[in-house]
mmCIF file of C-alpha atoms in Angstrom:
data_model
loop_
_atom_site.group_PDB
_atom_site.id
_atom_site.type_symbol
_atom_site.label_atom_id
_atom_site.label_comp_id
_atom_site.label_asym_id
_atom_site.label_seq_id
_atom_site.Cartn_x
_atom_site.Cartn_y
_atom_site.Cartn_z
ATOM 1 C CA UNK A 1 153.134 8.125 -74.071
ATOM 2 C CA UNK A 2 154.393 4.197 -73.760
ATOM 3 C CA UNK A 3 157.501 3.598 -73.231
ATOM 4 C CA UNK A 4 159.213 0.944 -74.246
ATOM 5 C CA UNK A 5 160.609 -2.420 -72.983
ATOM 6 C CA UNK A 6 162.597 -2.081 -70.247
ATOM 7 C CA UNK A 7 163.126 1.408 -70.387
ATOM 8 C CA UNK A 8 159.287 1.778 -69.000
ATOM 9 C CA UNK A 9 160.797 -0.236 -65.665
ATOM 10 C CA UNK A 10 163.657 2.279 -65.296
ATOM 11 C CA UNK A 11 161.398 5.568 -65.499
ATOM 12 C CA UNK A 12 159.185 3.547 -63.286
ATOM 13 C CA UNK A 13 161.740 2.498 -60.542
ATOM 14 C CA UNK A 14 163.514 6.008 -60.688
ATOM 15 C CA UNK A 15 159.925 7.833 -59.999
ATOM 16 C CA UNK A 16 159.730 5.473 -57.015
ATOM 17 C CA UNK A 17 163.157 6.200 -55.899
ATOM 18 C CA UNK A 18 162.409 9.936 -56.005
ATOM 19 C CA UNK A 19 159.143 9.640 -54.556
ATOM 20 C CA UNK A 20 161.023 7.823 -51.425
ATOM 21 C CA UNK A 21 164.007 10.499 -51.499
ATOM 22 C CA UNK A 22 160.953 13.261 -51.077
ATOM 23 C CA UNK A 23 159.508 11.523 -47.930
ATOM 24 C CA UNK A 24 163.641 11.278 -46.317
ATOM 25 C CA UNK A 25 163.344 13.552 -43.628
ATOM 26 C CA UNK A 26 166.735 15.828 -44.025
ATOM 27 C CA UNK A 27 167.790 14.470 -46.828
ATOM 28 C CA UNK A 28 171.575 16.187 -47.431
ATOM 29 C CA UNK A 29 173.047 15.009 -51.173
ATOM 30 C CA UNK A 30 176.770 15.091 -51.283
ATOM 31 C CA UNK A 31 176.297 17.152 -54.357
ATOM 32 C CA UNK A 32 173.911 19.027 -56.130
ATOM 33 C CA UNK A 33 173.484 16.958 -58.898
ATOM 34 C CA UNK A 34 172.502 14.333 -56.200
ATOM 35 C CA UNK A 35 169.503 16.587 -55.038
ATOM 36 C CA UNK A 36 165.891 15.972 -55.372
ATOM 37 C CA UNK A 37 165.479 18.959 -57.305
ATOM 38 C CA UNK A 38 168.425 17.263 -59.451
ATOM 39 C CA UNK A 39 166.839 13.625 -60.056
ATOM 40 C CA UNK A 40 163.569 15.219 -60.804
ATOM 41 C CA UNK A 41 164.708 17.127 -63.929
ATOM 42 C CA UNK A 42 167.074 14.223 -65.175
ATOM 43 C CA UNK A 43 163.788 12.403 -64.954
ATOM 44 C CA UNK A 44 161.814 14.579 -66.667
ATOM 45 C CA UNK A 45 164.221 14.794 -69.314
ATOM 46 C CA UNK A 46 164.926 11.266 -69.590
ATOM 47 C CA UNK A 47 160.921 10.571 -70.084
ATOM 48 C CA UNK A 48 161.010 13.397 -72.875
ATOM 49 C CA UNK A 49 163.927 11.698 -74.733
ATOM 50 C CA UNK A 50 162.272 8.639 -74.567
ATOM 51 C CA UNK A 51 159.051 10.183 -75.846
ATOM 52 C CA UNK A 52 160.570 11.473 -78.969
ATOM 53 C CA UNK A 53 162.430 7.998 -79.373
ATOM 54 C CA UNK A 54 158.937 6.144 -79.701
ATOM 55 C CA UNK A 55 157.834 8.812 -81.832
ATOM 56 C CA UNK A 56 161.066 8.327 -83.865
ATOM 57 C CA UNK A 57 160.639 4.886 -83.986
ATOM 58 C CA UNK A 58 157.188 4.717 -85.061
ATOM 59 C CA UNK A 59 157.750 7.103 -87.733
ATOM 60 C CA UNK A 60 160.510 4.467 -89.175
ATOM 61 C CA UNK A 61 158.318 2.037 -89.430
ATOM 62 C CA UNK A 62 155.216 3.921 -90.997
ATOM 63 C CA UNK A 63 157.546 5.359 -94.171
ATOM 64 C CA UNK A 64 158.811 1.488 -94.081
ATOM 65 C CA UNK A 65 155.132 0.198 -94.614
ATOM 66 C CA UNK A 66 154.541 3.124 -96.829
ATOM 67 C CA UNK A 67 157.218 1.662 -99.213
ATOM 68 C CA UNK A 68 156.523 -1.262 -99.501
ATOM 69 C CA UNK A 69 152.988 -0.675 -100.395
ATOM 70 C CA UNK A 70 154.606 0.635 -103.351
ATOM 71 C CA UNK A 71 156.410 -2.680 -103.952
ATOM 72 C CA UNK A 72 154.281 -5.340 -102.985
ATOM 73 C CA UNK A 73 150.934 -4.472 -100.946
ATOM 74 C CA UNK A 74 148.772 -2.751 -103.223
ATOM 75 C CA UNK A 75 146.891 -3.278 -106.059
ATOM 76 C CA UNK A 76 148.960 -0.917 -108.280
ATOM 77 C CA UNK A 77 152.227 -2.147 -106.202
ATOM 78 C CA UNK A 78 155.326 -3.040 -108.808
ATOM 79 C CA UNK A 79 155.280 -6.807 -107.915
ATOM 80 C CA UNK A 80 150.901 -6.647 -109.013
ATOM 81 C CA UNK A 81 151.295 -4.829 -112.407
ATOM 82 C CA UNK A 82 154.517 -7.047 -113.908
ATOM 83 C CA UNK A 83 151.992 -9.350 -115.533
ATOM 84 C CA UNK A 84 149.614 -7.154 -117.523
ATOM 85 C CA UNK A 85 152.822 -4.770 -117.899
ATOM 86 C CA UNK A 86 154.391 -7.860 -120.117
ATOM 87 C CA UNK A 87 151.316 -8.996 -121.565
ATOM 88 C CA UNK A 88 150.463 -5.415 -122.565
ATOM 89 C CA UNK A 89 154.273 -5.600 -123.787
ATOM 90 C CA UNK A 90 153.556 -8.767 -125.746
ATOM 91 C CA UNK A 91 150.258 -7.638 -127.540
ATOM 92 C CA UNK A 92 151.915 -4.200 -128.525
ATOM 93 C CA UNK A 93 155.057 -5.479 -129.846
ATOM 94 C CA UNK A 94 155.220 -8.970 -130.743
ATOM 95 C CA UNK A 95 155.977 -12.138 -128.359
ATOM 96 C CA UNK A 96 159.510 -12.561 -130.526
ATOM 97 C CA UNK A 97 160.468 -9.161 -130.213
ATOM 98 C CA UNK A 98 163.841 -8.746 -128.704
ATOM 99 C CA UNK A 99 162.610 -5.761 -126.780
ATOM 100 C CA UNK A 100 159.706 -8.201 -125.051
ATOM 101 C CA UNK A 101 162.360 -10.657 -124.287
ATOM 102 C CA UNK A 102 164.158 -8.282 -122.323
ATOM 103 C CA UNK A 103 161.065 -7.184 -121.147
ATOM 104 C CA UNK A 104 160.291 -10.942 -119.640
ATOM 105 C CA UNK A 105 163.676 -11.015 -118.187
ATOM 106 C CA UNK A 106 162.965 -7.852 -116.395
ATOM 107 C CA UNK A 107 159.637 -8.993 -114.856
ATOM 108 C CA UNK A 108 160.880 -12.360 -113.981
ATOM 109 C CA UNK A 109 163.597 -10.289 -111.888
ATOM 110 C CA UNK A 110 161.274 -8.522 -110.269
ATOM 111 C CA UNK A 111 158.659 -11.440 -109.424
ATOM 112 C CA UNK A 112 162.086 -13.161 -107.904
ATOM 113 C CA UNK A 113 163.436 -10.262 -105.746
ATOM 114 C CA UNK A 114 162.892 -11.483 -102.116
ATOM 115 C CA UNK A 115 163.232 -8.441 -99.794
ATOM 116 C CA UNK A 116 163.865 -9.487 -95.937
ATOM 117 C CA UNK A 117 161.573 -7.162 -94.027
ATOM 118 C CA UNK A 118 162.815 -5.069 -91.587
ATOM 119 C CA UNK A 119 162.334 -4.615 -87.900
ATOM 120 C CA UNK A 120 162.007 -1.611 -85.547
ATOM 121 C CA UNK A 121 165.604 -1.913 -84.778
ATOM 122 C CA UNK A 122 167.460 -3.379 -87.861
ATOM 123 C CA UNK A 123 171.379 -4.079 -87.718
ATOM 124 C CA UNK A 124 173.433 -3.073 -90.625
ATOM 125 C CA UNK A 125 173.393 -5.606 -92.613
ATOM 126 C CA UNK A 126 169.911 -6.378 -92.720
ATOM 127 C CA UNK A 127 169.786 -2.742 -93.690
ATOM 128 C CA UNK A 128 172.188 -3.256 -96.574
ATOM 129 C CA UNK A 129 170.259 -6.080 -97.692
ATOM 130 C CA UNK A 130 167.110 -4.355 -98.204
ATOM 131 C CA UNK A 131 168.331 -1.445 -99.387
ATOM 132 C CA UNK A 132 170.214 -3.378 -102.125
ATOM 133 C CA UNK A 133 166.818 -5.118 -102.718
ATOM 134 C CA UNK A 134 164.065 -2.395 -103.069
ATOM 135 C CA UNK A 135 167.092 -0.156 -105.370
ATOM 136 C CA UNK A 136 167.607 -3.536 -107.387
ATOM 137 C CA UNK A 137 163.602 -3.258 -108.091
ATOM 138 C CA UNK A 138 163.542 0.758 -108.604
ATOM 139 C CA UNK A 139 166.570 -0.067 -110.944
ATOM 140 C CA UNK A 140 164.402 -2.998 -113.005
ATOM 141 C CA UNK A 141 160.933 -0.715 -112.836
ATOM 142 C CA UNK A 142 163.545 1.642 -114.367
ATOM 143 C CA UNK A 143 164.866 -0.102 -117.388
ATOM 144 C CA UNK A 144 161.081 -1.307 -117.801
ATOM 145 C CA UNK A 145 160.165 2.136 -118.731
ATOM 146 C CA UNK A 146 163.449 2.805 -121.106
ATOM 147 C CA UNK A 147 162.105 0.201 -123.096
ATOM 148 C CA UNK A 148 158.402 1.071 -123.226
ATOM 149 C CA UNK A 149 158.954 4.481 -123.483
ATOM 150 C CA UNK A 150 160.927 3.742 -126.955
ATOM 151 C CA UNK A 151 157.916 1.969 -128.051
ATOM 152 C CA UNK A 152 155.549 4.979 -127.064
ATOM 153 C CA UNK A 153 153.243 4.824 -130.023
ATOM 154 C CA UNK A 154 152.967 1.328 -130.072
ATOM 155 C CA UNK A 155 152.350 0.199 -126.165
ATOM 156 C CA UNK A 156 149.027 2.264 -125.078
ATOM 157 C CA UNK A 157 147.545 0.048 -122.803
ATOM 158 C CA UNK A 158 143.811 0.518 -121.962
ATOM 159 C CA UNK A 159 145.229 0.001 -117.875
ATOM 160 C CA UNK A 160 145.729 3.629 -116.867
ATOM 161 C CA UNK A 161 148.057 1.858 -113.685
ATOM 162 C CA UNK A 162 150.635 0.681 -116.471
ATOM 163 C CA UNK A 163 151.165 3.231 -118.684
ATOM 164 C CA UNK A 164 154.418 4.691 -119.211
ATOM 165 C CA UNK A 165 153.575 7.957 -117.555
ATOM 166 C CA UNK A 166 152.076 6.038 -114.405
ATOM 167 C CA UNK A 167 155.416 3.585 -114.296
ATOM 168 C CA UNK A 168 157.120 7.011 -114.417
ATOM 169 C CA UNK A 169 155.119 8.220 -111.335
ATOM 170 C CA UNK A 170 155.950 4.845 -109.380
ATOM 171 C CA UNK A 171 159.007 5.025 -109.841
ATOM 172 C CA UNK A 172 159.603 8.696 -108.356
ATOM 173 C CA UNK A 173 157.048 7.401 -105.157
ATOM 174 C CA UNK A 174 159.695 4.516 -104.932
ATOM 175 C CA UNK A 175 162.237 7.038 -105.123
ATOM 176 C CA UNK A 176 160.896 9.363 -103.028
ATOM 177 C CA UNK A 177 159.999 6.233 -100.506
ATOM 178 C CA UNK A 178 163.343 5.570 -100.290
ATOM 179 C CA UNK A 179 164.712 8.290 -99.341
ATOM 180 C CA UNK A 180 162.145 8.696 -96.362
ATOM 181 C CA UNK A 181 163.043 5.568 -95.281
ATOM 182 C CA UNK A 182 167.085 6.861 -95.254
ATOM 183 C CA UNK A 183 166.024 9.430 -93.234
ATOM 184 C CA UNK A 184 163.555 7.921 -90.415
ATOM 185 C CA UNK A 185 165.977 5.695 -90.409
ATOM 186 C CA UNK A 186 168.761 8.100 -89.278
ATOM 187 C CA UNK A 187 166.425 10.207 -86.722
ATOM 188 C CA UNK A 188 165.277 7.191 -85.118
ATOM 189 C CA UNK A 189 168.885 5.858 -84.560
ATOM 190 C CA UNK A 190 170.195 8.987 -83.515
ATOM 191 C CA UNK A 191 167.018 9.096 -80.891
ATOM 192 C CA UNK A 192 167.935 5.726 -79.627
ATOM 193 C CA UNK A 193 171.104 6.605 -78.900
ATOM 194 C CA UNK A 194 170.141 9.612 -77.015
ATOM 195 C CA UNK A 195 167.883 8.117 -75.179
ATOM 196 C CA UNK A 196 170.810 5.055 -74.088
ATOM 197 C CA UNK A 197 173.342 7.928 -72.973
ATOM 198 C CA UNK A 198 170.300 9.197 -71.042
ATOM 199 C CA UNK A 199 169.290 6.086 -69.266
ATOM 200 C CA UNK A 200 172.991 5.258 -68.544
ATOM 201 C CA UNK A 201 173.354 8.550 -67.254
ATOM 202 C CA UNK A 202 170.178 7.692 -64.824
ATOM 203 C CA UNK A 203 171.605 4.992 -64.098
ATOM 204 C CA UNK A 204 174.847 6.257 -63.277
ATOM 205 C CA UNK A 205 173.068 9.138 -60.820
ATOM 206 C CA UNK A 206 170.622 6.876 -59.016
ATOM 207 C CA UNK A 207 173.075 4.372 -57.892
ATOM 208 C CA UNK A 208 174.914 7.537 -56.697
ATOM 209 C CA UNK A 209 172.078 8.400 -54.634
ATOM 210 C CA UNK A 210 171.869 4.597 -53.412
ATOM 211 C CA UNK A 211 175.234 5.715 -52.001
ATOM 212 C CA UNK A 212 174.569 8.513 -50.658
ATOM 213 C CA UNK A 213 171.355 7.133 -48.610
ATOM 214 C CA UNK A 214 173.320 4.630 -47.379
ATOM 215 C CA UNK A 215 176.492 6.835 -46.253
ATOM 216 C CA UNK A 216 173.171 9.533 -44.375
ATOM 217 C CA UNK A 217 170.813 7.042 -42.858
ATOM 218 C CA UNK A 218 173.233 3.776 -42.830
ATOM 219 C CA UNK A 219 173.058 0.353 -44.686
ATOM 220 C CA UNK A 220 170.186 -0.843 -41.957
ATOM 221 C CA UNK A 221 168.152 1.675 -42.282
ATOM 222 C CA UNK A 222 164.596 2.050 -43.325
ATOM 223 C CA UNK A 223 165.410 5.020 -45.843
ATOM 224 C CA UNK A 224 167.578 2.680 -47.851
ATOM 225 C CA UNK A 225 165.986 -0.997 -47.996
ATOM 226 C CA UNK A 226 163.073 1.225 -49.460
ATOM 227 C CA UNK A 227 165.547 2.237 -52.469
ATOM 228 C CA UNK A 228 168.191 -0.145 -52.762
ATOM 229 C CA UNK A 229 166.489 -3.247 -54.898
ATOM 230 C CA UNK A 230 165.163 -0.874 -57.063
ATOM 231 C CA UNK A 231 166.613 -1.316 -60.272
ATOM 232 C CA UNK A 232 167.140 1.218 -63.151
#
């Protein structure tokens, strides 16, 4: 699998640096947790953490797509059927009816609702904001249906994609959407933080080896200018 940004380097570099520590004739670690055997499985382990980060993070942003196909990217997305949903509104109940008023209001919400889209690695508050606006819509597709579904034998629309039963199945998609979203959301964060303590751990062991190169074959020797610029 690809790794990603500079984590890719790292795993890189560290193979190198155990490759090297392989070839050290009488290599003698300080420690165990300093031996070849040692590096290789924190390597190994470290690659497999990152793995299931990438996975993590790709499976964030497909149920992130995935709702907001329901919002805005499809043909039978919210933000496509407000028009014939008020126009079917109008016909059905009169263009001074209170109810289509509120009805107008509604739509006009949701036509103005600008959602900020989200990244692979979203702060909080950018979070906040979009939760705030894809439940604002849910909430508005929500009150739509109230109203329609009190008028139930007067708006029958000939559009199958706006009927009160198929604004009822939208909204549970959205619903359902969102709470795929909450949790991708949480895997993939709890990944990446795995996979941080992992690399700093890496870190932390490889620069130990550094050290202990150094202290074996000395500062000048060949065994450690091989390893010592490589970063990770």
């Amino acid at each position: 699998m690809a790794y990603s940004g500079g984590f890719g380097a790292k795993i890189a570099n560290a193979q190198d640096l155990l490759t090297h520590l392989k070839s050290f004739s009488g290599y003698a670690p300080p420690s165990q947790d300093l031996s070849v055997a040692a590096l290789e499985d924190l390597i190994n382990e470290t690659k497999s953490h990152n793995d299931i980060t990438v996975f993590a993070i790709d499976e964030y942003s497909e149920t992130v797509n995935e709702r907001e196909k329901l919002f805005k990217k499809e043909p039978t997305s919210l933000l496509k059927l407000v028009s014939p949903i008020y126009a079917s509104a109008t016909a059905a109940l009169g263009k001074n009816s209170k109810h289509v008023e509120t009805i107008k209001t509604l739509t006009r919400k949701i036509r103005g609702k600008k959602i900020k889209k989200l990244g692979k690695n979203p702060d909080e508050a950018a979070i906040s904001e979009s939760e705030s606006s894809y439940g604002s819509l849910a909430q508005s597709l929500a009150d739509l249906i109230v109203i329609l579904d009190r008028h139930s034998n007067t708006y029958t629309p000939s559009n199958q994609h706006i009927t009160i039963s198929a604004l009822q199945e939208l909204h549970t998609k959205m619903e359902n959407g969102a709470r795929n979203v909450a949790a991708t959301l949480g895997t993939q964060k709890r990944c990446r933080d795995l996979r941080t303590k992992n690399y700093e751990k890496l870190n932390e062991v490889t620069q130990r080896v550094k050290e202990a190169v150094k202290g074996q074959y000395t500062a000048s020797s060949v065994e450690y200018k091989l390893i010592k610029s490589l970063t990770i």
